[in-house]
PDB file of C-alpha atoms and ligand atoms in Angstrom:
ATOM      1  CA  MET A   1      34.538-118.363 215.747  1.00  0.00           C
ATOM      2  CA  ARG A   2      33.714-121.706 217.329  1.00  0.00           C
ATOM      3  CA  LEU A   3      32.473-124.317 214.885  1.00  0.00           C
ATOM      4  CA  ILE A   4      31.471-127.964 214.985  1.00  0.00           C
ATOM      5  CA  LEU A   5      31.739-130.339 212.035  1.00  0.00           C
ATOM      6  CA  LEU A   6      29.059-132.973 212.456  1.00  0.00           C
ATOM      7  CA  GLY A   7      28.804-136.060 210.256  1.00  0.00           C
ATOM      8  CA  LEU A   8      28.910-139.848 210.183  1.00  0.00           C
ATOM      9  CA  PRO A   9      32.245-141.694 209.945  1.00  0.00           C
ATOM     10  CA  GLY A  10      33.770-140.946 206.541  1.00  0.00           C
ATOM     11  CA  ALA A  11      31.597-137.895 205.839  1.00  0.00           C
ATOM     12  CA  GLY A  12      34.763-135.838 205.275  1.00  0.00           C
ATOM     13  CA  LYS A  13      35.058-134.064 208.633  1.00  0.00           C
ATOM     14  CA  GLY A  14      38.838-134.410 208.811  1.00  0.00           C
ATOM     15  CA  THR A  15      39.370-133.510 205.146  1.00  0.00           C
ATOM     16  CA  GLN A  16      37.287-130.341 205.425  1.00  0.00           C
ATOM     17  CA  ALA A  17      38.374-129.404 208.960  1.00  0.00           C
ATOM     18  CA  LYS A  18      42.007-129.180 207.886  1.00  0.00           C
ATOM     19  CA  ILE A  19      41.134-126.804 205.027  1.00  0.00           C
ATOM     20  CA  LEU A  20      38.634-124.673 206.953  1.00  0.00           C
ATOM     21  CA  ALA A  21      40.742-124.353 210.094  1.00  0.00           C
ATOM     22  CA  LYS A  22      43.651-123.038 208.021  1.00  0.00           C
ATOM     23  CA  GLU A  23      41.432-120.713 206.019  1.00  0.00           C
ATOM     24  CA  GLN A  24      39.657-119.303 209.089  1.00  0.00           C
ATOM     25  CA  GLY A  25      42.598-119.356 211.504  1.00  0.00           C
ATOM     26  CA  LEU A  26      40.906-121.805 213.866  1.00  0.00           C
ATOM     27  CA  LEU A  27      42.383-124.542 216.050  1.00  0.00           C
ATOM     28  CA  HIS A  28      41.452-127.937 214.592  1.00  0.00           C
ATOM     29  CA  ILE A  29      40.633-130.407 217.345  1.00  0.00           C
ATOM     30  CA  SER A  30      39.792-134.014 216.432  1.00  0.00           C
ATOM     31  CA  THR A  31      39.053-136.199 219.453  1.00  0.00           C
ATOM     32  CA  GLY A  32      39.680-139.250 217.235  1.00  0.00           C
ATOM     33  CA  ASP A  33      43.185-137.969 216.422  1.00  0.00           C
ATOM     34  CA  MET A  34      43.791-137.244 220.120  1.00  0.00           C
ATOM     35  CA  PHE A  35      42.804-140.799 221.078  1.00  0.00           C
ATOM     36  CA  ARG A  36      44.977-142.281 218.297  1.00  0.00           C
ATOM     37  CA  GLU A  37      47.960-140.198 219.433  1.00  0.00           C
ATOM     38  CA  ALA A  38      47.442-141.325 223.035  1.00  0.00           C
ATOM     39  CA  ALA A  39      47.180-144.947 221.869  1.00  0.00           C
ATOM     40  CA  ALA A  40      50.407-144.615 219.852  1.00  0.00           C
ATOM     41  CA  GLU A  41      52.156-143.201 222.927  1.00  0.00           C
ATOM     42  CA  GLY A  42      50.812-146.094 224.999  1.00  0.00           C
ATOM     43  CA  THR A  43      49.374-143.881 227.760  1.00  0.00           C
ATOM     44  CA  GLU A  44      46.653-145.171 230.105  1.00  0.00           C
ATOM     45  CA  LEU A  45      44.111-142.971 228.305  1.00  0.00           C
ATOM     46  CA  GLY A  46      45.289-144.317 224.964  1.00  0.00           C
ATOM     47  CA  LYS A  47      45.041-147.943 226.046  1.00  0.00           C
ATOM     48  CA  LYS A  48      41.546-147.418 227.392  1.00  0.00           C
ATOM     49  CA  ALA A  49      40.383-145.540 224.284  1.00  0.00           C
ATOM     50  CA  GLN A  50      41.854-148.160 221.950  1.00  0.00           C
ATOM     51  CA  GLU A  51      39.544-150.872 223.301  1.00  0.00           C
ATOM     52  CA  PHE A  52      36.467-148.875 222.345  1.00  0.00           C
ATOM     53  CA  MET A  53      37.831-147.626 219.033  1.00  0.00           C
ATOM     54  CA  SER A  54      38.756-151.138 217.869  1.00  0.00           C
ATOM     55  CA  ALA A  55      35.191-152.241 218.562  1.00  0.00           C
ATOM     56  CA  GLY A  56      33.722-149.294 216.668  1.00  0.00           C
ATOM     57  CA  ALA A  57      32.175-148.074 219.932  1.00  0.00           C
ATOM     58  CA  LEU A  58      32.286-144.639 221.535  1.00  0.00           C
ATOM     59  CA  VAL A  59      34.864-143.908 224.198  1.00  0.00           C
ATOM     60  CA  PRO A  60      32.833-143.246 227.389  1.00  0.00           C
ATOM     61  CA  ASP A  61      31.669-139.668 227.951  1.00  0.00           C
ATOM     62  CA  GLU A  62      33.503-139.267 231.255  1.00  0.00           C
ATOM     63  CA  VAL A  63      36.831-139.872 229.516  1.00  0.00           C
ATOM     64  CA  THR A  64      36.078-137.925 226.345  1.00  0.00           C
ATOM     65  CA  ILE A  65      34.500-134.851 227.926  1.00  0.00           C
ATOM     66  CA  GLY A  66      37.363-134.391 230.399  1.00  0.00           C
ATOM     67  CA  MET A  67      39.977-134.649 227.644  1.00  0.00           C
ATOM     68  CA  LEU A  68      38.189-132.175 225.347  1.00  0.00           C
ATOM     69  CA  LEU A  69      37.440-129.604 228.041  1.00  0.00           C
ATOM     70  CA  GLU A  70      41.078-129.667 229.122  1.00  0.00           C
ATOM     71  CA  ARG A  71      42.157-129.071 225.526  1.00  0.00           C
ATOM     72  CA  ILE A  72      39.843-126.115 224.887  1.00  0.00           C
ATOM     73  CA  ALA A  73      40.983-124.458 228.117  1.00  0.00           C
ATOM     74  CA  LYS A  74      44.525-124.071 226.704  1.00  0.00           C
ATOM     75  CA  PRO A  75      45.598-120.622 225.465  1.00  0.00           C
ATOM     76  CA  ASP A  76      45.819-121.589 221.772  1.00  0.00           C
ATOM     77  CA  ALA A  77      42.099-122.426 221.777  1.00  0.00           C
ATOM     78  CA  ALA A  78      41.200-118.774 222.338  1.00  0.00           C
ATOM     79  CA  ALA A  79      41.731-118.029 218.614  1.00  0.00           C
ATOM     80  CA  GLY A  80      38.677-120.094 217.739  1.00  0.00           C
ATOM     81  CA  LEU A  81      37.728-123.737 217.362  1.00  0.00           C
ATOM     82  CA  MET A  82      37.059-126.203 214.589  1.00  0.00           C
ATOM     83  CA  LEU A  83      35.741-129.241 216.433  1.00  0.00           C
ATOM     84  CA  ASP A  84      35.865-132.493 214.433  1.00  0.00           C
ATOM     85  CA  GLY A  85      34.206-135.549 215.962  1.00  0.00           C
ATOM     86  CA  PHE A  86      33.129-133.833 219.162  1.00  0.00           C
ATOM     87  CA  PRO A  87      30.458-133.667 220.478  1.00  0.00           C
ATOM     88  CA  ARG A  88      29.182-137.104 219.557  1.00  0.00           C
ATOM     89  CA  THR A  89      26.537-137.535 222.266  1.00  0.00           C
ATOM     90  CA  ILE A  90      24.015-135.193 223.878  1.00  0.00           C
ATOM     91  CA  PRO A  91      25.830-135.225 227.261  1.00  0.00           C
ATOM     92  CA  GLN A  92      29.000-134.161 225.402  1.00  0.00           C
ATOM     93  CA  ALA A  93      27.105-131.325 223.687  1.00  0.00           C
ATOM     94  CA  GLU A  94      25.650-130.175 226.997  1.00  0.00           C
ATOM     95  CA  ALA A  95      29.031-130.278 228.732  1.00  0.00           C
ATOM     96  CA  LEU A  96      30.542-128.258 225.874  1.00  0.00           C
ATOM     97  CA  ASP A  97      27.803-125.600 225.996  1.00  0.00           C
ATOM     98  CA  GLN A  98      28.267-125.290 229.733  1.00  0.00           C
ATOM     99  CA  ALA A  99      32.062-125.014 229.548  1.00  0.00           C
ATOM    100  CA  LEU A 100      31.913-122.391 226.796  1.00  0.00           C
ATOM    101  CA  ALA A 101      29.290-120.409 228.684  1.00  0.00           C
ATOM    102  CA  GLY A 102      31.711-120.419 231.620  1.00  0.00           C
ATOM    103  CA  GLN A 103      34.290-118.776 229.312  1.00  0.00           C
ATOM    104  CA  GLY A 104      31.669-116.263 228.138  1.00  0.00           C
ATOM    105  CA  SER A 105      31.566-117.845 224.687  1.00  0.00           C
ATOM    106  CA  GLN A 106      29.474-120.305 222.701  1.00  0.00           C
ATOM    107  CA  ILE A 107      29.282-122.452 219.568  1.00  0.00           C
ATOM    108  CA  ASP A 108      28.568-120.192 216.593  1.00  0.00           C
ATOM    109  CA  ALA A 109      27.592-122.777 213.997  1.00  0.00           C
ATOM    110  CA  VAL A 110      27.293-126.520 213.437  1.00  0.00           C
ATOM    111  CA  LEU A 111      28.052-127.726 209.924  1.00  0.00           C
ATOM    112  CA  TYR A 112      26.413-131.085 209.291  1.00  0.00           C
ATOM    113  CA  ILE A 113      28.117-132.837 206.365  1.00  0.00           C
ATOM    114  CA  MET A 114      25.598-135.281 204.919  1.00  0.00           C
ATOM    115  CA  VAL A 115      26.623-138.258 202.750  1.00  0.00           C
ATOM    116  CA  PRO A 116      24.552-141.367 201.891  1.00  0.00           C
ATOM    117  CA  GLU A 117      25.737-144.334 203.952  1.00  0.00           C
ATOM    118  CA  ALA A 118      26.413-146.474 200.861  1.00  0.00           C
ATOM    119  CA  GLU A 119      29.238-144.096 199.943  1.00  0.00           C
ATOM    120  CA  LEU A 120      30.774-144.006 203.418  1.00  0.00           C
ATOM    121  CA  MET A 121      31.916-147.638 203.379  1.00  0.00           C
ATOM    122  CA  GLU A 122      33.873-147.074 200.147  1.00  0.00           C
ATOM    123  CA  ARG A 123      35.407-143.886 201.451  1.00  0.00           C
ATOM    124  CA  LEU A 124      36.628-145.489 204.670  1.00  0.00           C
ATOM    125  CA  THR A 125      37.916-148.787 203.344  1.00  0.00           C
ATOM    126  CA  GLY A 126      40.001-146.878 200.747  1.00  0.00           C
ATOM    127  CA  ARG A 127      41.402-144.285 203.144  1.00  0.00           C
ATOM    128  CA  TRP A 128      45.114-143.907 203.883  1.00  0.00           C
ATOM    129  CA  SER A 129      46.547-141.194 206.143  1.00  0.00           C
ATOM    130  CA  CYS A 130      49.992-139.785 206.742  1.00  0.00           C
ATOM    131  CA  SER A 131      51.571-141.081 209.943  1.00  0.00           C
ATOM    132  CA  GLN A 132      53.576-137.846 210.191  1.00  0.00           C
ATOM    133  CA  CYS A 133      51.300-134.893 209.279  1.00  0.00           C
ATOM    134  CA  GLY A 134      47.846-136.512 209.221  1.00  0.00           C
ATOM    135  CA  ALA A 135      47.080-135.659 205.565  1.00  0.00           C
ATOM    136  CA  ILE A 136      44.171-137.773 204.298  1.00  0.00           C
ATOM    137  CA  TYR A 137      44.187-139.755 201.016  1.00  0.00           C
ATOM    138  CA  HIS A 138      41.986-142.249 199.207  1.00  0.00           C
ATOM    139  CA  THR A 139      43.120-144.991 196.835  1.00  0.00           C
ATOM    140  CA  GLN A 140      40.501-143.990 194.230  1.00  0.00           C
ATOM    141  CA  THR A 141      39.437-140.404 194.849  1.00  0.00           C
ATOM    142  CA  LYS A 142      42.624-138.842 196.223  1.00  0.00           C
ATOM    143  CA  PRO A 143      45.646-141.043 195.534  1.00  0.00           C
ATOM    144  CA  PRO A 144      49.082-139.762 196.561  1.00  0.00           C
ATOM    145  CA  LYS A 145      51.548-139.035 193.728  1.00  0.00           C
ATOM    146  CA  THR A 146      53.779-141.905 194.926  1.00  0.00           C
ATOM    147  CA  SER A 147      52.059-144.944 196.415  1.00  0.00           C
ATOM    148  CA  GLY A 148      52.449-145.086 200.213  1.00  0.00           C
ATOM    149  CA  VAL A 149      54.164-141.688 200.478  1.00  0.00           C
ATOM    150  CA  CYS A 150      52.615-138.387 201.651  1.00  0.00           C
ATOM    151  CA  ASP A 151      52.611-135.599 199.010  1.00  0.00           C
ATOM    152  CA  GLU A 152      52.851-132.955 201.710  1.00  0.00           C
ATOM    153  CA  CYS A 153      55.717-134.166 203.888  1.00  0.00           C
ATOM    154  CA  GLY A 154      57.105-137.429 202.496  1.00  0.00           C
ATOM    155  CA  GLY A 155      55.784-139.360 205.524  1.00  0.00           C
ATOM    156  CA  THR A 156      54.590-142.970 205.360  1.00  0.00           C
ATOM    157  CA  LEU A 157      50.893-143.575 204.660  1.00  0.00           C
ATOM    158  CA  THR A 158      49.029-146.038 206.870  1.00  0.00           C
ATOM    159  CA  GLN A 159      45.491-147.419 207.106  1.00  0.00           C
ATOM    160  CA  ARG A 160      43.464-147.016 210.285  1.00  0.00           C
ATOM    161  CA  ALA A 161      42.778-150.241 212.180  1.00  0.00           C
ATOM    162  CA  ASP A 162      39.097-149.273 212.495  1.00  0.00           C
ATOM    163  CA  ASP A 163      38.643-148.925 208.713  1.00  0.00           C
ATOM    164  CA  GLN A 164      38.098-152.668 208.212  1.00  0.00           C
ATOM    165  CA  PRO A 165      34.575-153.258 206.742  1.00  0.00           C
ATOM    166  CA  GLU A 166      33.217-154.974 209.892  1.00  0.00           C
ATOM    167  CA  THR A 167      34.416-152.169 212.165  1.00  0.00           C
ATOM    168  CA  VAL A 168      33.118-149.500 209.798  1.00  0.00           C
ATOM    169  CA  LYS A 169      29.690-151.150 210.014  1.00  0.00           C
ATOM    170  CA  ALA A 170      29.871-151.051 213.807  1.00  0.00           C
ATOM    171  CA  ARG A 171      30.940-147.383 213.750  1.00  0.00           C
ATOM    172  CA  LEU A 172      28.001-146.439 211.535  1.00  0.00           C
ATOM    173  CA  ASP A 173      25.603-148.332 213.831  1.00  0.00           C
ATOM    174  CA  THR A 174      27.082-146.584 216.869  1.00  0.00           C
ATOM    175  CA  ASN A 175      26.900-143.078 215.420  1.00  0.00           C
ATOM    176  CA  ARG A 176      23.680-143.025 213.350  1.00  0.00           C
ATOM    177  CA  ALA A 177      21.172-142.214 216.101  1.00  0.00           C
ATOM    178  CA  TRP A 178      23.475-139.880 218.048  1.00  0.00           C
ATOM    179  CA  THR A 179      24.228-137.865 214.917  1.00  0.00           C
ATOM    180  CA  GLU A 180      20.504-137.345 214.294  1.00  0.00           C
ATOM    181  CA  GLN A 181      19.968-136.360 217.923  1.00  0.00           C
ATOM    182  CA  LEU A 182      22.811-133.846 217.748  1.00  0.00           C
ATOM    183  CA  ALA A 183      21.408-132.363 214.523  1.00  0.00           C
ATOM    184  CA  ASP A 184      18.109-131.941 216.335  1.00  0.00           C
ATOM    185  CA  PHE A 185      19.798-130.452 219.441  1.00  0.00           C
ATOM    186  CA  TYR A 186      21.639-127.769 217.440  1.00  0.00           C
ATOM    187  CA  GLY A 187      18.696-127.263 215.098  1.00  0.00           C
ATOM    188  CA  LYS A 188      16.663-126.181 218.117  1.00  0.00           C
ATOM    189  CA  GLN A 189      19.431-123.709 218.982  1.00  0.00           C
ATOM    190  CA  GLY A 190      19.173-122.294 215.434  1.00  0.00           C
ATOM    191  CA  LYS A 191      22.807-123.207 214.738  1.00  0.00           C
ATOM    192  CA  LEU A 192      22.515-126.149 212.350  1.00  0.00           C
ATOM    193  CA  HIS A 193      23.582-125.894 208.706  1.00  0.00           C
ATOM    194  CA  GLU A 194      22.964-128.984 206.578  1.00  0.00           C
ATOM    195  CA  ILE A 195      25.617-129.382 203.893  1.00  0.00           C
ATOM    196  CA  ASP A 196      25.511-131.785 200.946  1.00  0.00           C
ATOM    197  CA  GLY A 197      28.707-133.796 201.452  1.00  0.00           C
ATOM    198  CA  THR A 198      28.740-135.498 198.029  1.00  0.00           C
ATOM    199  CA  GLY A 199      30.843-134.434 195.073  1.00  0.00           C
ATOM    200  CA  GLU A 200      34.316-132.939 194.861  1.00  0.00           C
ATOM    201  CA  PRO A 201      35.948-131.985 198.179  1.00  0.00           C
ATOM    202  CA  SER A 202      36.601-128.459 196.830  1.00  0.00           C
ATOM    203  CA  ASP A 203      32.876-128.010 196.089  1.00  0.00           C
ATOM    204  CA  ILE A 204      32.033-129.113 199.616  1.00  0.00           C
ATOM    205  CA  THR A 205      34.528-126.585 201.000  1.00  0.00           C
ATOM    206  CA  GLN A 206      32.706-123.871 199.022  1.00  0.00           C
ATOM    207  CA  ARG A 207      29.342-124.997 200.418  1.00  0.00           C
ATOM    208  CA  LEU A 208      30.725-124.865 203.940  1.00  0.00           C
ATOM    209  CA  LEU A 209      32.185-121.396 203.399  1.00  0.00           C
ATOM    210  CA  SER A 210      28.882-120.095 201.983  1.00  0.00           C
ATOM    211  CA  ALA A 211      27.042-121.471 205.009  1.00  0.00           C
ATOM    212  CA  LEU A 212      29.476-119.573 207.234  1.00  0.00           C
ATOM    213  CA  GLN A 213      28.954-116.261 205.470  1.00  0.00           C
ATOM    214  CA  GLY A 214      25.937-115.347 207.548  1.00  0.00           C
ATOM    215  CA  VAL A 215      27.549-116.502 210.795  1.00  0.00           C
ATOM    216  CA  SER A 216      29.367-114.034 213.000  1.00  0.00           C
ATOM    217  CA  ALA A 217      31.542-115.009 215.922  1.00  0.00           C
ATOM    218  CA  GLY A 218      29.981-114.719 219.341  1.00  0.00           C
ATOM    219  CA  SER A 219      26.565-113.822 217.912  1.00  0.00           C
ATOM    220  CA  GLU A 220      23.692-114.479 220.295  1.00  0.00           C
ATOM    221  CA  LYS A 221      21.154-116.914 218.936  1.00  0.00           C
ATOM    222  CA  ALA A 222      18.151-118.241 220.754  1.00  0.00           C
TER     223      ALA A 222
HETATM  224  P1  AP5 B   1      37.188-140.305 214.420  1.00  0.00           P
HETATM  225  O1  AP5 B   1      38.613-140.349 214.111  1.00  0.00           O
HETATM  226  O2  AP5 B   1      36.557-139.003 214.631  1.00  0.00           O
HETATM  227  O3  AP5 B   1      36.412-141.125 213.309  1.00  0.00           O
HETATM  228  P2  AP5 B   1      34.975-140.948 212.623  1.00  0.00           P
HETATM  229  O4  AP5 B   1      33.992-140.053 213.228  1.00  0.00           O
HETATM  230  O5  AP5 B   1      34.533-142.341 212.459  1.00  0.00           O
HETATM  231  O6  AP5 B   1      35.281-140.198 211.315  1.00  0.00           O
HETATM  232  P3  AP5 B   1      36.445-140.450 210.329  1.00  0.00           P
HETATM  233  O7  AP5 B   1      37.687-139.787 210.807  1.00  0.00           O
HETATM  234  O8  AP5 B   1      36.535-141.908 210.002  1.00  0.00           O
HETATM  235  O9  AP5 B   1      35.862-139.750 209.013  1.00  0.00           O
HETATM  236  P4  AP5 B   1      35.918-138.231 208.564  1.00  0.00           P
HETATM  237  O10 AP5 B   1      34.538-137.704 208.578  1.00  0.00           O
HETATM  238  O11 AP5 B   1      36.969-137.472 209.281  1.00  0.00           O
HETATM  239  O12 AP5 B   1      36.324-138.454 207.033  1.00  0.00           O
HETATM  240  P5  AP5 B   1      37.703-138.146 206.244  1.00  0.00           P
HETATM  241  O13 AP5 B   1      37.828-136.701 205.959  1.00  0.00           O
HETATM  242  O14 AP5 B   1      38.847-138.851 206.867  1.00  0.00           O
HETATM  243  O15 AP5 B   1      36.908-141.214 215.696  1.00  0.00           O
HETATM  244  C1  AP5 B   1      37.473-142.498 215.777  1.00  0.00           C
HETATM  245  C2  AP5 B   1      37.009-143.207 217.035  1.00  0.00           C
HETATM  246  O16 AP5 B   1      37.439-142.476 218.186  1.00  0.00           O
HETATM  247  C3  AP5 B   1      35.491-143.328 217.208  1.00  0.00           C
HETATM  248  O17 AP5 B   1      34.974-144.452 216.529  1.00  0.00           O
HETATM  249  C4  AP5 B   1      35.375-143.453 218.736  1.00  0.00           C
HETATM  250  O18 AP5 B   1      35.711-144.738 219.164  1.00  0.00           O
HETATM  251  C5  AP5 B   1      36.462-142.505 219.215  1.00  0.00           C
HETATM  252  N1  AP5 B   1      35.949-141.130 219.402  1.00  0.00           N
HETATM  253  C6  AP5 B   1      36.343-140.002 218.728  1.00  0.00           C
HETATM  254  N2  AP5 B   1      35.659-138.927 219.155  1.00  0.00           N
HETATM  255  C7  AP5 B   1      34.815-139.376 220.126  1.00  0.00           C
HETATM  256  C8  AP5 B   1      33.830-138.740 220.940  1.00  0.00           C
HETATM  257  N3  AP5 B   1      33.577-137.423 220.830  1.00  0.00           N
HETATM  258  N4  AP5 B   1      33.146-139.498 221.828  1.00  0.00           N
HETATM  259  C9  AP5 B   1      33.402-140.822 221.965  1.00  0.00           C
HETATM  260  N5  AP5 B   1      34.292-141.490 221.210  1.00  0.00           N
HETATM  261  C10 AP5 B   1      35.004-140.765 220.296  1.00  0.00           C
HETATM  262  O19 AP5 B   1      37.355-138.861 204.829  1.00  0.00           O
HETATM  263  C11 AP5 B   1      37.201-140.268 204.752  1.00  0.00           C
HETATM  264  C12 AP5 B   1      37.727-140.766 203.397  1.00  0.00           C
HETATM  265  O20 AP5 B   1      36.904-140.243 202.352  1.00  0.00           O
HETATM  266  C13 AP5 B   1      39.166-140.330 203.052  1.00  0.00           C
HETATM  267  O21 AP5 B   1      39.818-141.332 202.368  1.00  0.00           O
HETATM  268  C14 AP5 B   1      38.959-139.105 202.137  1.00  0.00           C
HETATM  269  O22 AP5 B   1      40.025-138.924 201.248  1.00  0.00           O
HETATM  270  C15 AP5 B   1      37.662-139.482 201.425  1.00  0.00           C
HETATM  271  N6  AP5 B   1      36.858-138.314 201.065  1.00  0.00           N
HETATM  272  C16 AP5 B   1      36.686-137.162 201.787  1.00  0.00           C
HETATM  273  N7  AP5 B   1      35.872-136.324 201.132  1.00  0.00           N
HETATM  274  C17 AP5 B   1      35.506-136.960 199.989  1.00  0.00           C
HETATM  275  C18 AP5 B   1      34.663-136.593 198.910  1.00  0.00           C
HETATM  276  N8  AP5 B   1      34.038-135.414 198.866  1.00  0.00           N
HETATM  277  N9  AP5 B   1      34.495-137.497 197.900  1.00  0.00           N
HETATM  278  C19 AP5 B   1      35.119-138.699 197.928  1.00  0.00           C
HETATM  279  N10 AP5 B   1      35.944-139.087 198.935  1.00  0.00           N
HETATM  280  C20 AP5 B   1      36.123-138.224 199.946  1.00  0.00           C
HETATM  281 MG1   MG B   2      38.331-137.891 210.850  1.00  0.00          MG
HETATM  282 ZN1   ZN B   3      52.353-136.021 205.597  1.00  0.00          ZN
END
């Protein structure tokens, strides 16, 4: 199965992708995580990406598409994909369709997690993530048992540099129109599932799983 999680910053893509990928045996790929890892390693790609991320802007398509297509060509991607944060523009979606068609495969479903924007700011400014395993927390809605320490692995929790209120605003402005265009693009392909992204994370997981019940891997849809 090859799935896309679509949603504005803070919609819960990462939170749900980790659960669903495990449950469905899919490879979780987050282009945001890939850029942050590259930035932490100080590679050329990382340095370039960091400039855009700090401004709440998109990393240019020519950089992002190349990196993602390289990743999905690796052997471990054959088991199935849970794409989180890609595609984010129509050219990215088109490049993905084309690359998958070249492998004789396709996207099976796009799960659009919808959350009112007023809630997204609170979610992002209260987020902390594990620097070791990537587990995601929130000061109010999902606090760790010990402040600053990951429940899963004991790693140190850190805040993302782009979760400052001003940058969050810029990220929402950057992504709003593209997200709608992508919903429209996949809606026309008959692959879009709109999911209410408010409420308990476990309820949202159930909604996502129910949406997937009618979806079969590799099914041809017009
Ligand atoms: P990326 O890392 O993908 O950031 P994003 O899209 O802004 O999304 P987030 O990771 O912030 O949110 P999320 O939806 O994963 O929410 P989460 O589960 O963490 O991208 C970062 C940057 O990289 C981009 O700005 C861009 O510069 C660049 N980039 C990446 N991909 C790119 C691409 N394809 N093209 C170009 N540039 C690209 O949850 C958020 C918080 O809410 C957490 O604290 C969580 O605990 C909490 N929460 C989750 N669910 C709930 C719930 N149900 N109720 C209450 N709180 C909840
Ligand atoms: Mg994320
Ligand atoms: Zn951890």
